[in-house]
């Protein structure tokens, strides 16, 4: 979408330890293997893996309560962004997610 230019790719975000390393653990096969070559991942949330070394996540239930899970992306914005980055387009959903 014109004007949507995130600073980091999903691969770069995973290498920075987004969500304390606890993300995509059960859906890695959906994404390119090279996204995980330098990814900081863990079976348990670990703030030390986060680029800034801070707690950076809320449980999925929190996102659901806030109504932030929309469309076909059950893990929220990052899952949407990863799919968008790979070329999937759903105009109505994309417009809502890009505004976030």
N, CA and C atoms as an extended XYZ file, in Angstrom:
300
Properties=species:S:1:pos:R:3:atomname:S:1:resname:S:1:resid:I:1 pbc="F F F"
N         0.850       -1.166        0.000 N   UNK     1
C         0.000        0.000        0.000 CA  UNK     1
C         0.903        1.240        0.000 C   UNK     1
N         0.627        2.184       -0.851 N   UNK     2
C         1.455        3.390       -0.904 CA  UNK     2
C         1.532        4.075        0.462 C   UNK     2
N         2.732        4.471        0.826 N   UNK     3
C         2.927        5.163        2.096 CA  UNK     3
C         3.208        4.244        3.266 C   UNK     3
N         3.026        2.954        3.105 N   UNK     4
C         3.295        2.009        4.190 CA  UNK     4
C         4.710        1.486        4.016 C   UNK     4
N         5.620        2.006        4.820 N   UNK     5
C         7.025        1.652        4.711 CA  UNK     5
C         7.609        1.379        6.092 C   UNK     5
N         7.357        0.196        6.642 N   UNK     6
C         7.903       -0.132        7.963 CA  UNK     6
C         9.426       -0.060        7.964 C   UNK     6
N         9.963        0.289        9.099 N   UNK     7
C        11.417        0.430        9.225 CA  UNK     7
C        12.123       -0.925        9.191 C   UNK     7
N        11.469       -1.977        9.692 N   UNK     8
C        12.087       -3.297        9.773 CA  UNK     8
C        11.249       -4.348        9.054 C   UNK     8
N        11.920       -5.326        8.492 N   UNK     9
C        11.244       -6.472        7.893 CA  UNK     9
C        10.901       -7.451        9.012 C   UNK     9
N        10.011       -8.406        8.746 N   UNK    10
C         9.738       -9.426        9.771 CA  UNK    10
C        11.013      -10.164       10.192 C   UNK    10
N        11.874      -10.478        9.244 N   UNK    11
C        13.125      -11.169        9.564 CA  UNK    11
C        13.975      -10.341       10.524 C   UNK    11
N        14.074       -9.056       10.263 N   UNK    12
C        14.861       -8.176       11.138 CA  UNK    12
C        14.229       -8.080       12.529 C   UNK    12
N        12.911       -8.031       12.564 N   UNK    13
C        12.221       -7.957       13.853 CA  UNK    13
C        12.453       -9.219       14.677 C   UNK    13
N        12.400      -10.380       14.025 N   UNK    14
C        12.652      -11.636       14.730 CA  UNK    14
C        14.093      -11.691       15.247 C   UNK    14
N        15.023      -11.155       14.472 N   UNK    15
C        16.427      -11.116       14.913 CA  UNK    15
C        16.616      -10.160       16.090 C   UNK    15
N        15.678       -9.226       16.253 N   UNK    16
C        15.738       -8.281       17.377 CA  UNK    16
C        15.010       -8.825       18.603 C   UNK    16
N        14.467      -10.008       18.495 N   UNK    17
C        13.826      -10.624       19.647 CA  UNK    17
C        12.459      -10.062       19.998 C   UNK    17
N        11.678       -9.688       18.965 N   UNK    18
C        10.338       -9.177       19.241 CA  UNK    18
C         9.555      -10.171       20.106 C   UNK    18
N         8.695       -9.633       20.922 N   UNK    19
C         7.839      -10.441       21.790 CA  UNK    19
C         8.647      -11.362       22.701 C   UNK    19
N         9.837      -10.873       23.068 N   UNK    20
C        10.704      -11.606       24.005 CA  UNK    20
C        11.062      -12.995       23.476 C   UNK    20
N        11.144      -13.119       22.164 N   UNK    21
C        11.536      -14.381       21.563 CA  UNK    21
C        10.433      -15.411       21.454 C   UNK    21
N         9.268      -15.101       21.962 N   UNK    22
C         8.157      -16.059       21.980 CA  UNK    22
C         7.146      -15.674       20.916 C   UNK    22
N         7.498      -15.956       19.662 N   UNK    23
C         6.586      -15.670       18.575 CA  UNK    23
C         6.919      -16.585       17.410 C   UNK    23
N         5.933      -17.023       16.693 N   UNK    24
C         6.071      -17.904       15.533 CA  UNK    24
C         6.586      -19.279       15.911 C   UNK    24
N         6.627      -19.602       17.179 N   UNK    25
C         7.172      -20.891       17.587 CA  UNK    25
C         6.398      -22.070       17.001 C   UNK    25
N         5.102      -21.910       16.826 N   UNK    26
C         4.299      -23.013       16.317 CA  UNK    26
C         3.842      -22.813       14.870 C   UNK    26
N         4.413      -21.814       14.207 N   UNK    27
C         4.002      -21.574       12.815 CA  UNK    27
C         5.200      -21.231       11.924 C   UNK    27
N         6.384      -21.663       12.307 N   UNK    28
C         7.597      -21.353       11.539 CA  UNK    28
C         7.507      -21.838       10.097 C   UNK    28
N         6.831      -22.958        9.880 N   UNK    29
C         6.760      -23.526        8.532 CA  UNK    29
C         6.044      -22.617        7.543 C   UNK    29
N         5.258      -21.687        8.057 N   UNK    30
C         4.533      -20.763        7.179 CA  UNK    30
C         5.462      -19.717        6.573 C   UNK    30
N         6.582      -19.473        7.204 N   UNK    31
C         7.460      -18.389        6.793 CA  UNK    31
C         8.806      -18.913        6.296 C   UNK    31
N         9.525      -18.103        5.526 N   UNK    32
C        10.822      -18.553        4.999 CA  UNK    32
C        11.788      -18.970        6.113 C   UNK    32
N        12.465      -20.071        5.904 N   UNK    33
C        13.401      -20.595        6.908 CA  UNK    33
C        14.487      -19.580        7.248 C   UNK    33
N        14.893      -18.780        6.271 N   UNK    34
C        15.977      -17.826        6.553 CA  UNK    34
C        15.561      -16.720        7.521 C   UNK    34
N        14.262      -16.553        7.747 N   UNK    35
C        13.824      -15.583        8.758 CA  UNK    35
C        14.297      -16.004       10.151 C   UNK    35
N        14.570      -17.285       10.318 N   UNK    36
C        14.883      -17.803       11.647 CA  UNK    36
C        16.363      -18.116       11.850 C   UNK    36
N        17.195      -17.840       10.846 N   UNK    37
C        18.619      -18.152       10.996 CA  UNK    37
C        19.282      -17.315       12.085 C   UNK    37
N        18.838      -16.076       12.250 N   UNK    38
C        19.399      -15.213       13.288 CA  UNK    38
C        18.338      -14.768       14.294 C   UNK    38
N        17.170      -15.377       14.222 N   UNK    39
C        16.071      -14.990       15.109 CA  UNK    39
C        16.398      -15.336       16.558 C   UNK    39
N        15.975      -14.468       17.426 N   UNK    40
C        16.093      -14.711       18.864 CA  UNK    40
C        14.750      -15.283       19.313 C   UNK    40
N        14.682      -16.592       19.434 N   UNK    41
C        13.437      -17.245       19.804 CA  UNK    41
C        13.633      -18.094       21.051 C   UNK    41
N        12.523      -18.340       21.715 N   UNK    42
C        12.551      -19.101       22.951 CA  UNK    42
C        11.206      -19.779       23.146 C   UNK    42
N        11.202      -20.882       23.878 N   UNK    43
C         9.947      -21.549       24.204 CA  UNK    43
C         9.171      -20.770       25.268 C   UNK    43
N         9.866      -19.927       26.001 N   UNK    44
C         9.241      -19.113       27.039 CA  UNK    44
C         9.635      -17.664       26.814 C   UNK    44
N         8.747      -16.723       27.121 N   UNK    45
C         9.105      -15.315       26.978 CA  UNK    45
C        10.365      -14.997       27.789 C   UNK    45
N        11.278      -14.287       27.167 N   UNK    46
C        12.535      -13.943       27.826 CA  UNK    46
C        12.894      -12.501       27.470 C   UNK    46
N        12.640      -11.559       28.383 N   UNK    47
C        12.940      -10.148       28.096 CA  UNK    47
C        14.390       -9.899       27.690 C   UNK    47
N        15.304      -10.759       28.104 N   UNK    48
C        16.710      -10.565       27.742 CA  UNK    48
C        16.946      -10.756       26.240 C   UNK    48
N        16.050      -11.457       25.569 N   UNK    49
C        16.175      -11.642       24.125 CA  UNK    49
C        15.731      -10.413       23.346 C   UNK    49
N        14.910       -9.601       23.962 N   UNK    50
C        14.412       -8.396       23.321 CA  UNK    50
C        15.564       -7.415       23.103 C   UNK    50
N        15.613       -6.804       21.959 N   UNK    51
C        16.656       -5.850       21.593 CA  UNK    51
C        16.889       -4.810       22.692 C   UNK    51
N        15.814       -4.371       23.323 N   UNK    52
C        15.914       -3.354       24.368 CA  UNK    52
C        16.045       -3.954       25.763 C   UNK    52
N        15.967       -5.286       25.853 N   UNK    53
C        16.123       -5.954       27.138 CA  UNK    53
C        14.978       -5.709       28.107 C   UNK    53
N        13.775       -5.462       27.569 N   UNK    54
C        12.619       -5.172       28.421 CA  UNK    54
C        11.462       -6.110       28.093 C   UNK    54
N        10.525       -6.195       29.031 N   UNK    55
C         9.291       -6.941       28.789 CA  UNK    55
C         8.536       -6.235       27.672 C   UNK    55
N         8.192       -6.987       26.647 N   UNK    56
C         7.616       -6.335       25.464 CA  UNK    56
C         6.411       -7.073       24.891 C   UNK    56
N         5.715       -7.785       25.725 N   UNK    57
C         4.589       -8.548       25.196 CA  UNK    57
C         3.461       -8.610       26.207 C   UNK    57
N         2.292       -8.854       25.671 N   UNK    58
C         1.095       -9.134       26.459 CA  UNK    58
C         0.572      -10.484       25.983 C   UNK    58
N        -0.154      -11.194       26.819 N   UNK    59
C        -0.710      -12.475       26.369 CA  UNK    59
C        -1.743      -12.262       25.260 C   UNK    59
N        -1.911      -13.286       24.444 N   UNK    60
C        -2.868      -13.220       23.345 CA  UNK    60
C        -4.262      -12.867       23.856 C   UNK    60
N        -4.618      -13.347       25.031 N   UNK    61
C        -5.939      -13.052       25.589 CA  UNK    61
C        -6.144      -11.541       25.758 C   UNK    61
N        -5.099      -10.815       26.088 N   UNK    62
C        -5.179       -9.355       26.226 CA  UNK    62
C        -5.516       -8.722       24.879 C   UNK    62
N        -4.832       -9.173       23.827 N   UNK    63
C        -5.089       -8.653       22.487 CA  UNK    63
C        -6.526       -8.952       22.055 C   UNK    63
N        -6.996      -10.146       22.389 N   UNK    64
C        -8.369      -10.525       22.042 CA  UNK    64
C        -9.368       -9.658       22.780 C   UNK    64
N        -9.141       -9.425       24.076 N   UNK    65
C       -10.038       -8.581       24.877 CA  UNK    65
C       -10.127       -7.165       24.326 C   UNK    65
N        -9.026       -6.651       23.807 N   UNK    66
C        -8.976       -5.292       23.263 CA  UNK    66
C        -9.561       -5.198       21.857 C   UNK    66
N        -9.861       -6.346       21.239 N   UNK    67
C       -10.395       -6.341       19.882 CA  UNK    67
C        -9.332       -6.084       18.825 C   UNK    67
N        -8.089       -6.346       19.157 N   UNK    68
C        -6.983       -6.082       18.237 CA  UNK    68
C        -6.714       -7.224       17.276 C   UNK    68
N        -7.382       -8.345       17.446 N   UNK    69
C        -7.220       -9.482       16.541 CA  UNK    69
C        -8.332       -9.359       15.504 C   UNK    69
N        -7.936       -9.038       14.284 N   UNK    70
C        -8.946       -8.846       13.236 CA  UNK    70
C        -8.592       -9.699       12.021 C   UNK    70
N        -9.626      -10.116       11.326 N   UNK    71
C        -9.427      -10.871       10.098 CA  UNK    71
C        -8.786      -12.228       10.324 C   UNK    71
N        -8.091      -12.699        9.315 N   UNK    72
C        -7.562      -14.064        9.324 CA  UNK    72
C        -6.184      -14.211        9.990 C   UNK    72
N        -5.837      -13.300       10.863 N   UNK    73
C        -4.513      -13.323       11.488 CA  UNK    73
C        -4.656      -13.462       13.002 C   UNK    73
N        -4.741      -14.706       13.472 N   UNK    74
C        -5.054      -14.961       14.876 CA  UNK    74
C        -3.991      -14.509       15.882 C   UNK    74
N        -2.852      -14.064       15.412 N   UNK    75
C        -1.803      -13.598       16.319 CA  UNK    75
C        -1.625      -12.092       16.250 C   UNK    75
N        -2.484      -11.415       15.522 N   UNK    76
C        -2.423       -9.965       15.505 CA  UNK    76
C        -1.547       -9.361       14.423 C   UNK    76
N        -1.080       -8.156       14.727 N   UNK    77
C        -0.418       -7.319       13.738 CA  UNK    77
C         0.819       -7.975       13.119 C   UNK    77
N         1.683       -8.555       13.926 N   UNK    78
C         2.910       -9.120       13.371 CA  UNK    78
C         2.620      -10.265       12.392 C   UNK    78
N         1.662      -11.070       12.710 N   UNK    79
C         1.293      -12.159       11.791 CA  UNK    79
C         0.733      -11.551       10.501 C   UNK    79
N        -0.127      -10.542       10.649 N   UNK    80
C        -0.638       -9.855        9.461 CA  UNK    80
C         0.525       -9.273        8.659 C   UNK    80
N         1.437       -8.554        9.313 N   UNK    81
C         2.543       -7.903        8.623 CA  UNK    81
C         3.430       -8.928        7.912 C   UNK    81
N         3.686      -10.036        8.547 N   UNK    82
C         4.509      -11.078        7.926 CA  UNK    82
C         3.852      -11.571        6.645 C   UNK    82
N         2.574      -11.798        6.689 N   UNK    83
C         1.854      -12.276        5.507 CA  UNK    83
C         1.781      -11.181        4.438 C   UNK    83
N         1.562       -9.952        4.870 N   UNK    84
C         1.536       -8.817        3.942 CA  UNK    84
C         2.900       -8.677        3.266 C   UNK    84
N         3.947       -8.774        4.041 N   UNK    85
C         5.309       -8.665        3.522 CA  UNK    85
C         5.581       -9.724        2.449 C   UNK    85
N         4.997      -10.897        2.635 N   UNK    86
C         5.171      -11.986        1.670 CA  UNK    86
C         4.252      -11.865        0.458 C   UNK    86
N         3.404      -10.844        0.435 N   UNK    87
C         2.594      -10.589       -0.747 CA  UNK    87
C         1.102      -10.769       -0.619 C   UNK    87
N         0.624      -11.259        0.516 N   UNK    88
C        -0.827      -11.417        0.658 CA  UNK    88
C        -1.478      -10.040        0.772 C   UNK    88
N        -2.614       -9.875        0.108 N   UNK    89
C        -3.349       -8.614        0.181 CA  UNK    89
C        -4.820       -8.888        0.446 C   UNK    89
N        -5.346       -8.211        1.462 N   UNK    90
C        -6.772       -8.203        1.768 CA  UNK    90
C        -7.085       -6.727        2.050 C   UNK    90
N        -7.519       -5.982        1.045 N   UNK    91
C        -7.610       -4.529        1.153 CA  UNK    91
C        -8.258       -3.984        2.434 C   UNK    91
N        -9.405       -4.512        2.842 N   UNK    92
C       -10.064       -3.986        4.040 CA  UNK    92
C        -9.234       -4.227        5.295 C   UNK    92
N        -8.715       -5.426        5.438 N   UNK    93
C        -7.886       -5.774        6.598 CA  UNK    93
C        -6.578       -4.988        6.549 C   UNK    93
N        -5.961       -4.930        5.372 N   UNK    94
C        -4.695       -4.206        5.233 CA  UNK    94
C        -4.849       -2.752        5.679 C   UNK    94
N        -5.914       -2.113        5.252 N   UNK    95
C        -6.127       -0.705        5.606 CA  UNK    95
C        -6.233       -0.531        7.123 C   UNK    95
N        -6.943       -1.441        7.788 N   UNK    96
C        -7.077       -1.342        9.238 CA  UNK    96
C        -5.737       -1.585        9.937 C   UNK    96
N        -4.997       -2.577        9.490 N   UNK    97
C        -3.734       -2.901       10.134 CA  UNK    97
C        -2.678       -1.845        9.892 C   UNK    97
N        -2.666       -1.271        8.721 N   UNK    98
C        -1.686       -0.232        8.411 CA  UNK    98
C        -1.904        1.005        9.280 C   UNK    98
N        -3.139        1.294        9.645 N   UNK    99
C        -3.426        2.441       10.515 CA  UNK    99
C        -2.884        2.243       11.921 C   UNK    99
N        -2.601        0.992       12.302 N   UNK   100
C        -2.153        0.714       13.651 CA  UNK   100
C        -0.724        1.077       13.751 C   UNK   100
